[in-house]
């Protein structure tokens, strides 16, 4: 067994020489050591401080552990991409068992222990066997720490500060425990889009950190014993959700004889209480709001406490509300992951020739929509007529949340003014013409009958139409009769 461990150490040293030039600097770094070893975490710059995102003891990973080593080989290796599972949503304060085919996995959260030694400092050394009293009962295993180095000044926000999360970037977020090899090599420095002297809200790109004044050495209240409230407001773009992760909380807890917390941390979403806590947290606590704004308040009644205070990480989830195109509208409202749009009647999208369009939020690409919507145009202006006819016939049905009809479907308005009124006018004209024609035919028939009867009485026939006369004409007077002159 000892010989096999020696071979693994030799192979590890050889691999160190091979990969040292190939590993890139990542935002989230990984440190690993057996519980009897010393794990040293160091930031590259003296102006940076450590932020611990996760610290667990894995009793399943025992390779190279079980005997005391003078040095920690893993600490000599540069920070590499972590393939550790996301354990932030699990309760690790007690032993967790998972079926993995080869046995049970023993995981214990040691977040509070590592925070006490490392969080907020430029460098630290951890020996889990000595720093965690219960570690001796856990058996062999390894300490796994995921951490970040940020500029010390980037997380300092004064009380009553308003922080706006804007323009999420595609760089790997510290919230993701599995860091990609293609992640950006940017540091955790908060990038502001406005100068420091700007009196408005502080703007950050994508994510950021905050902590109380004095962290990690102390926090304090008023010398008069009055409650002092330090508030932070975090906002995101409309339609997105704010996500807060308490990486470290160490404030005064309820002591004997007290009925409530004297120092307390509260998180509010408008009027809804999301968190009300004092004391310490043993593992990262994730709070995801359903709105685009939360308020964090650290209320302190103590004059001075030699506890660390608060260290938190915040980001925004989901995509913001997309732009509504001209001559179009949003169907049934949108959420942070999907949106459906329709063009008005007789309008289509110019690139597809159809009325409907669905957008999908790409969470893997810094939370952006999969495309930008063009404005709707009149269907008469759609150039590709053959394609437009084909698409209009196959136009999708409108969502149940919308009462707007499909393209080509007649509404009450169009049915009245486009069909009933013109049809009524045409029918009225035809009916009027028929009445006039019937009257003319009737008059002609009546005149024909009178003329025929007159010719029968006179014994003459002819084809000319002679007008009827009520008084006898000259042809009715006998020729041999001499008239008496008047």
XYZ file of C-alpha atoms in Angstrom:
486
model
C 0.000 0.000 0.000
C 2.776 2.439 0.894
C 4.585 1.655 -2.353
C 1.447 2.396 -4.364
C 1.105 5.780 -2.628
C 4.731 6.584 -3.454
C 4.094 5.794 -7.121
C 1.056 8.109 -7.126
C 3.140 10.924 -5.657
C 5.807 10.495 -8.343
C 3.173 10.516 -11.075
C 1.645 13.660 -9.518
C 5.002 15.456 -9.630
C 5.468 14.503 -13.281
C 1.975 15.717 -14.144
C 2.752 18.984 -12.371
C 5.544 19.736 -14.876
C 3.279 18.877 -17.813
C 0.147 20.866 -16.928
C 1.631 23.895 -15.173
C 1.887 25.818 -18.477
C -1.458 24.601 -19.861
C -3.702 25.658 -16.993
C -5.365 29.036 -17.334
C -6.315 31.392 -14.546
C -9.961 30.960 -13.643
C -12.310 33.090 -11.612
C -13.188 30.169 -9.360
C -10.252 28.198 -8.021
C -10.037 24.807 -6.403
C -7.911 23.774 -3.421
C -7.684 20.168 -2.216
C -5.840 18.503 0.667
C -6.193 15.541 2.973
C -7.507 16.434 6.398
C -4.097 15.850 8.032
C -2.346 18.071 5.480
C -1.913 21.814 5.383
C -3.938 23.539 2.650
C -2.585 26.973 1.750
C -4.711 29.448 -0.207
C -2.940 32.519 -1.603
C -4.143 35.344 -3.862
C -1.827 36.502 -6.630
C -2.034 40.171 -5.710
C -1.579 41.683 -2.273
C -4.593 43.915 -2.897
C -6.899 40.900 -3.254
C -8.745 38.934 -0.590
C -10.116 35.405 -0.446
C -13.834 34.632 -0.760
C -14.880 31.067 0.023
C -17.738 29.795 -2.135
C -17.776 26.223 -0.869
C -15.816 24.077 1.561
C -16.675 20.402 2.115
C -15.006 17.297 3.481
C -15.382 14.362 1.074
C -14.960 11.024 2.832
C -15.242 9.137 -0.456
C -12.086 10.651 -1.946
C -9.252 9.057 0.062
C -6.542 8.734 -2.597
C -3.179 9.572 -1.040
C -4.678 10.099 2.410
C -4.323 8.115 5.591
C -0.801 9.055 6.646
C 0.832 12.360 7.474
C 2.672 14.071 4.609
C 5.189 16.880 5.182
C 3.846 18.890 2.233
C 0.620 19.091 0.312
C 1.289 18.232 -3.341
C -2.114 19.550 -4.420
C -1.290 23.004 -3.079
C 1.733 23.167 -5.397
C -0.442 22.665 -8.454
C -2.074 25.744 -9.994
C -5.794 26.223 -9.663
C -7.576 24.012 -12.189
C -11.119 23.660 -13.375
C -13.203 22.068 -10.684
C -15.328 19.081 -11.562
C -16.864 18.911 -8.102
C -20.642 18.490 -7.994
C -22.843 21.453 -7.088
C -23.490 20.915 -3.403
C -24.695 24.411 -2.579
C -28.359 23.366 -2.611
C -27.856 20.405 -0.248
C -27.792 20.262 3.522
C -24.251 19.202 4.406
C -24.234 20.011 8.099
C -24.841 16.367 8.808
C -23.468 13.285 7.079
C -25.038 12.907 3.626
C -25.234 9.527 1.963
C -25.656 9.048 -1.773
C -25.865 5.826 -3.762
C -23.117 5.879 -6.369
C -22.708 2.218 -7.217
C -19.423 1.803 -5.314
C -20.814 2.625 -1.888
C -21.983 5.563 0.171
C -20.589 9.074 -0.121
C -19.826 10.945 3.089
C -19.966 14.721 2.748
C -19.644 17.294 5.526
C -19.830 21.060 5.213
C -16.871 22.886 6.763
C -17.760 26.294 5.333
C -17.766 28.052 8.693
C -14.386 26.544 9.646
C -12.676 27.638 6.435
C -14.329 31.074 6.540
C -12.942 31.621 10.022
C -9.417 30.948 8.752
C -9.502 32.394 5.226
C -12.442 34.595 4.214
C -11.471 38.237 3.808
C -7.706 37.613 4.093
C -5.053 37.672 1.401
C -3.758 34.191 2.275
C -4.430 31.467 4.811
C -3.463 27.963 5.898
C -5.981 25.298 6.905
C -5.356 21.958 8.564
C -8.768 20.415 8.885
C -7.742 17.868 11.501
C -6.796 20.656 13.912
C -9.227 23.408 12.844
C -12.381 21.218 12.867
C -12.889 19.299 16.153
C -15.198 16.722 14.585
C -12.851 15.913 11.692
C -11.165 13.095 13.617
C -14.462 11.224 13.734
C -14.984 11.381 9.966
C -12.171 9.054 8.978
C -9.964 9.528 5.926
C -10.934 11.960 3.191
C -10.103 15.235 1.508
C -10.936 18.855 2.059
C -12.235 20.534 -1.128
C -12.401 24.323 -1.248
C -13.783 26.439 -4.076
C -12.749 30.056 -3.704
C -12.232 33.339 -5.500
C -9.800 36.232 -5.160
C -11.349 39.676 -5.492
C -9.977 43.213 -5.040
C -10.423 44.227 -1.428
C -12.170 47.488 -2.325
C -14.640 45.947 -4.788
C -16.989 44.571 -2.108
C -17.079 47.633 0.148
C -20.462 49.312 -0.090
C -21.497 51.899 2.420
C -24.794 51.637 4.227
C -27.924 52.639 2.283
C -26.126 51.842 -0.979
C -28.156 50.978 -4.088
C -26.506 48.430 -6.385
C -27.767 47.841 -9.933
C -26.879 44.675 -11.858
C -26.585 45.554 -15.547
C -25.168 44.097 -18.752
C -24.510 40.498 -17.733
C -21.321 39.198 -19.293
C -20.526 35.745 -20.609
C -17.531 35.228 -18.338
C -17.862 32.265 -16.036
C -19.823 33.287 -12.986
C -18.441 32.496 -9.528
C -21.807 30.948 -8.801
C -21.005 28.064 -11.146
C -18.977 25.451 -9.317
C -17.905 23.751 -12.534
C -15.600 26.217 -14.283
C -15.164 25.921 -18.043
C -11.754 25.945 -19.702
C -13.029 28.697 -21.988
C -13.895 30.995 -19.105
C -12.626 34.508 -19.155
C -9.509 35.274 -17.171
C -11.037 38.427 -15.731
C -10.850 38.941 -12.013
C -13.779 39.527 -9.740
C -13.309 43.276 -9.836
C -16.580 45.101 -9.951
C -16.772 46.971 -13.251
C -18.707 50.185 -12.962
C -20.161 51.942 -15.983
C -20.257 55.314 -14.221
C -17.512 57.305 -12.469
C -16.986 56.930 -8.744
C -18.218 60.405 -8.038
C -21.576 59.743 -9.734
C -24.256 60.284 -7.044
C -26.674 57.643 -8.358
C -26.801 53.869 -7.821
C -23.633 51.817 -8.120
C -23.692 49.681 -11.256
C -21.990 46.300 -11.604
C -21.703 43.946 -14.535
C -23.372 40.612 -13.971
C -22.473 39.871 -10.338
C -20.708 41.180 -7.256
C -19.981 40.867 -3.536
C -20.820 42.896 -0.443
C -19.787 42.822 3.213
C -20.069 44.984 6.298
C -17.455 47.458 7.409
C -14.784 45.761 9.503
C -15.159 42.325 7.903
C -13.656 39.841 8.755
C -12.316 41.210 12.035
C -15.366 42.860 13.597
C -18.683 44.620 13.171
C -20.092 47.348 15.374
C -23.174 49.370 16.179
C -23.791 52.563 18.095
C -21.818 53.544 21.175
C -25.104 54.654 22.748
C -26.576 51.178 22.508
C -29.164 52.206 19.929
C -30.013 49.963 16.997
C -28.060 50.802 13.837
C -29.420 49.581 10.526
C -27.126 49.129 7.542
C -29.144 48.572 4.357
C -28.227 47.515 0.843
C -30.634 47.506 -2.083
C -29.854 45.244 -5.031
C -31.697 45.774 -8.312
C -31.707 44.012 -11.664
C -33.203 44.779 -15.058
C -36.984 44.496 -15.285
C -38.033 40.881 -15.756
C -34.978 39.362 -14.063
C -34.687 37.826 -10.575
C -32.105 38.702 -7.933
C -30.231 35.796 -6.381
C -28.338 36.268 -3.101
C -25.903 33.731 -1.610
C -24.779 34.147 2.003
C -21.228 32.840 1.856
C -20.477 33.815 5.438
C -22.559 35.069 8.334
C -21.121 35.347 11.838
C -23.004 37.717 14.130
C -24.163 37.651 17.741
C -26.707 34.911 18.454
C -29.402 34.708 21.120
C -27.833 34.188 24.541
C -29.373 32.858 27.709
C -32.006 35.174 29.104
C -32.827 36.798 25.765
C -36.018 36.167 23.833
C -34.958 37.520 20.464
C -31.902 38.371 18.392
C -30.139 41.589 19.297
C -28.196 41.632 16.026
C -30.127 40.280 13.066
C -29.864 40.025 9.282
C -33.083 40.407 7.276
C -33.702 40.038 3.552
C -36.896 41.531 2.120
C -38.516 41.319 -1.305
C -40.746 44.387 -1.246
C -43.038 43.559 1.717
C -42.257 39.822 1.783
C -39.757 38.545 4.358
C -37.252 36.104 2.833
C -34.806 35.752 5.728
C -34.546 36.754 9.370
C -31.458 35.249 11.007
C -28.787 35.748 13.627
C -25.793 33.677 14.703
C -23.670 31.733 12.180
C -24.343 29.823 8.970
C -22.645 26.454 8.569
C -22.976 26.342 4.766
C -23.791 28.738 1.918
C -27.390 29.892 2.062
C -29.013 30.671 -1.298
C -31.949 33.102 -1.485
C -33.584 33.522 -4.896
C -36.205 36.235 -5.108
C -39.128 36.258 -7.510
C -38.701 39.973 -8.248
C -35.989 42.232 -9.616
C -35.176 43.937 -6.295
C -34.314 42.877 -2.750
C -33.342 44.774 0.400
C -30.698 43.515 2.837
C -30.579 44.960 6.355
C -28.008 44.258 9.061
C -29.537 45.590 12.284
C -27.007 45.873 15.120
C -27.743 46.755 18.760
C -24.339 45.678 20.069
C -21.663 48.304 20.546
C -18.842 46.120 19.273
C -18.556 42.461 18.324
C -15.357 40.608 17.462
C -17.215 38.470 14.917
C -16.806 38.596 11.176
C -20.223 39.856 10.130
C -21.561 39.338 6.605
C -20.069 38.315 3.245
C -22.545 37.767 0.404
C -22.487 37.165 -3.322
C -25.258 38.447 -5.602
C -26.246 38.020 -9.229
C -29.327 38.179 -11.471
C -31.123 35.210 -13.005
C -33.143 35.054 -16.206
C -33.432 37.457 -19.133
C -34.833 40.985 -18.940
C -38.155 41.880 -20.521
C -37.556 42.019 -24.315
C -38.347 44.986 -26.535
C -41.854 44.948 -28.030
C -41.712 45.360 -31.850
C -43.754 47.979 -33.664
C -47.202 46.768 -34.750
C -46.747 43.834 -32.357
C -47.589 42.861 -28.806
C -46.567 40.449 -26.042
C -48.873 37.467 -25.552
C -49.891 36.727 -21.967
C -46.875 38.453 -20.424
C -43.346 37.039 -20.321
C -41.211 35.254 -17.775
C -37.460 35.192 -17.428
C -37.055 32.147 -19.691
C -39.630 32.450 -22.493
C -41.617 35.121 -24.352
C -44.198 34.953 -27.172
C -45.003 37.805 -29.555
C -47.685 38.374 -32.198
C -47.983 40.973 -34.938
C -51.210 42.912 -35.377
C -53.824 41.827 -37.925
C -52.518 41.890 -41.516
C -48.929 42.331 -40.253
C -46.079 39.826 -40.261
C -42.424 39.602 -39.313
C -40.367 40.551 -42.396
C -37.890 37.683 -42.104
C -40.395 34.845 -41.713
C -43.686 36.112 -43.137
C -45.690 34.847 -40.159
C -47.330 36.626 -37.272
C -46.016 34.696 -34.275
C -42.505 34.486 -32.811
C -41.185 32.734 -29.665
C -38.049 33.840 -27.806
C -35.962 31.622 -25.530
C -33.609 32.834 -22.801
C -30.109 31.391 -23.168
C -28.954 30.826 -19.605
C -25.589 29.461 -20.732
C -24.773 32.680 -22.597
C -25.014 35.308 -19.885
C -28.820 35.244 -19.854
C -29.686 36.790 -23.203
C -32.540 36.147 -25.647
C -31.780 33.889 -28.602
C -32.532 36.673 -31.122
C -33.582 40.291 -31.553
C -37.091 40.868 -32.898
C -37.577 43.031 -36.018
C -40.584 45.313 -36.308
C -43.739 43.919 -37.916
C -44.630 45.143 -41.418
C -47.841 45.265 -43.465
C -48.427 42.025 -45.288
C -48.792 43.993 -48.553
C -45.178 45.064 -48.249
C -43.904 41.567 -47.776
C -41.656 40.987 -50.781
C -41.655 37.221 -51.070
C -45.292 36.767 -52.087
C -45.141 33.071 -52.814
C -43.538 32.427 -49.480
C -45.957 34.722 -47.683
C -49.022 32.937 -49.046
C -47.568 29.621 -47.956
C -46.796 30.884 -44.471
C -50.108 32.646 -43.985
C -51.960 29.424 -44.723
C -49.791 27.614 -42.194
C -49.882 30.430 -39.647
C -49.817 29.151 -36.101
C -52.813 29.380 -33.822
C -52.900 32.175 -31.340
C -52.221 31.406 -27.707
C -55.211 30.890 -25.439
C -54.098 33.855 -23.345
C -54.716 36.182 -26.297
C -58.048 37.093 -27.868
C -56.380 38.471 -31.014
C -57.362 36.493 -34.168
C -54.983 34.878 -36.625
C -54.013 36.418 -39.944
C -56.909 35.954 -42.374
C -59.439 35.269 -39.626
C -62.439 37.633 -39.715
C -63.264 39.595 -36.606
C -66.591 41.271 -35.848
C -65.146 44.545 -37.062
C -63.812 43.217 -40.371
C -66.899 41.023 -40.884
C -69.173 44.060 -40.681
C -67.193 46.543 -42.746
C -65.486 44.187 -45.155
C -68.334 41.773 -45.956
C -71.792 42.705 -44.689
C -71.813 46.386 -45.727
C -70.469 45.867 -49.292
C -72.730 42.872 -49.812
C -75.760 44.832 -48.622
C -74.961 47.727 -50.955
C -74.508 45.445 -53.939
C -77.692 43.540 -53.114
C -79.611 46.826 -52.769
C -78.371 48.046 -56.147
C -79.282 44.758 -57.821
C -82.714 44.742 -56.195
C -83.326 48.372 -57.247
C -82.331 47.624 -60.803
C -84.635 44.629 -60.832
C -87.532 46.837 -59.643
C -86.850 49.395 -62.359
C -86.586 46.676 -64.991
C -89.819 45.065 -63.792
C -91.593 48.442 -63.951
C -90.408 49.086 -67.479
C -91.484 45.622 -68.629
C -94.849 46.049 -66.951
C -95.457 49.404 -68.674
C -94.471 48.057 -72.052
C -96.780 45.111 -71.710
C -99.682 47.335 -70.715
C -99.107 49.667 -73.659
C -98.832 46.729 -76.002
C -102.173 45.326 -74.876
C -103.943 48.691 -75.324
C -102.432 49.183 -78.765
C -103.463 45.707 -79.867
C -107.043 46.195 -78.780
C -107.207 49.561 -80.630
C -105.998 48.006 -83.847
C -108.581 45.256 -83.611
C -111.346 47.811 -83.263
C -110.098 49.828 -86.257
C -109.529 46.767 -88.394
C -106.070 47.863 -89.283
C -102.858 46.337 -88.523
C -99.428 47.592 -88.522
C -96.220 47.187 -86.825
C -95.745 50.782 -85.808
C -96.618 51.752 -82.364
C -99.337 54.450 -82.653
C -100.048 56.417 -79.540
C -103.546 56.154 -78.165
C -105.847 59.134 -78.682
C -109.028 59.878 -76.787
C -110.549 62.163 -79.521
C -111.099 61.010 -83.077
C -108.609 62.133 -85.634
C -109.168 63.289 -89.160
C -109.072 59.755 -90.441
C -112.209 58.888 -88.455
C -114.451 61.456 -90.325
C -116.216 60.170 -93.468
C -114.866 61.617 -96.660
C -118.346 62.244 -98.291
C -119.481 64.289 -95.349
C -119.192 67.963 -95.722
C -118.465 69.839 -92.691
C -120.381 72.908 -91.752
C -118.136 75.861 -91.573
C -118.040 77.679 -88.369
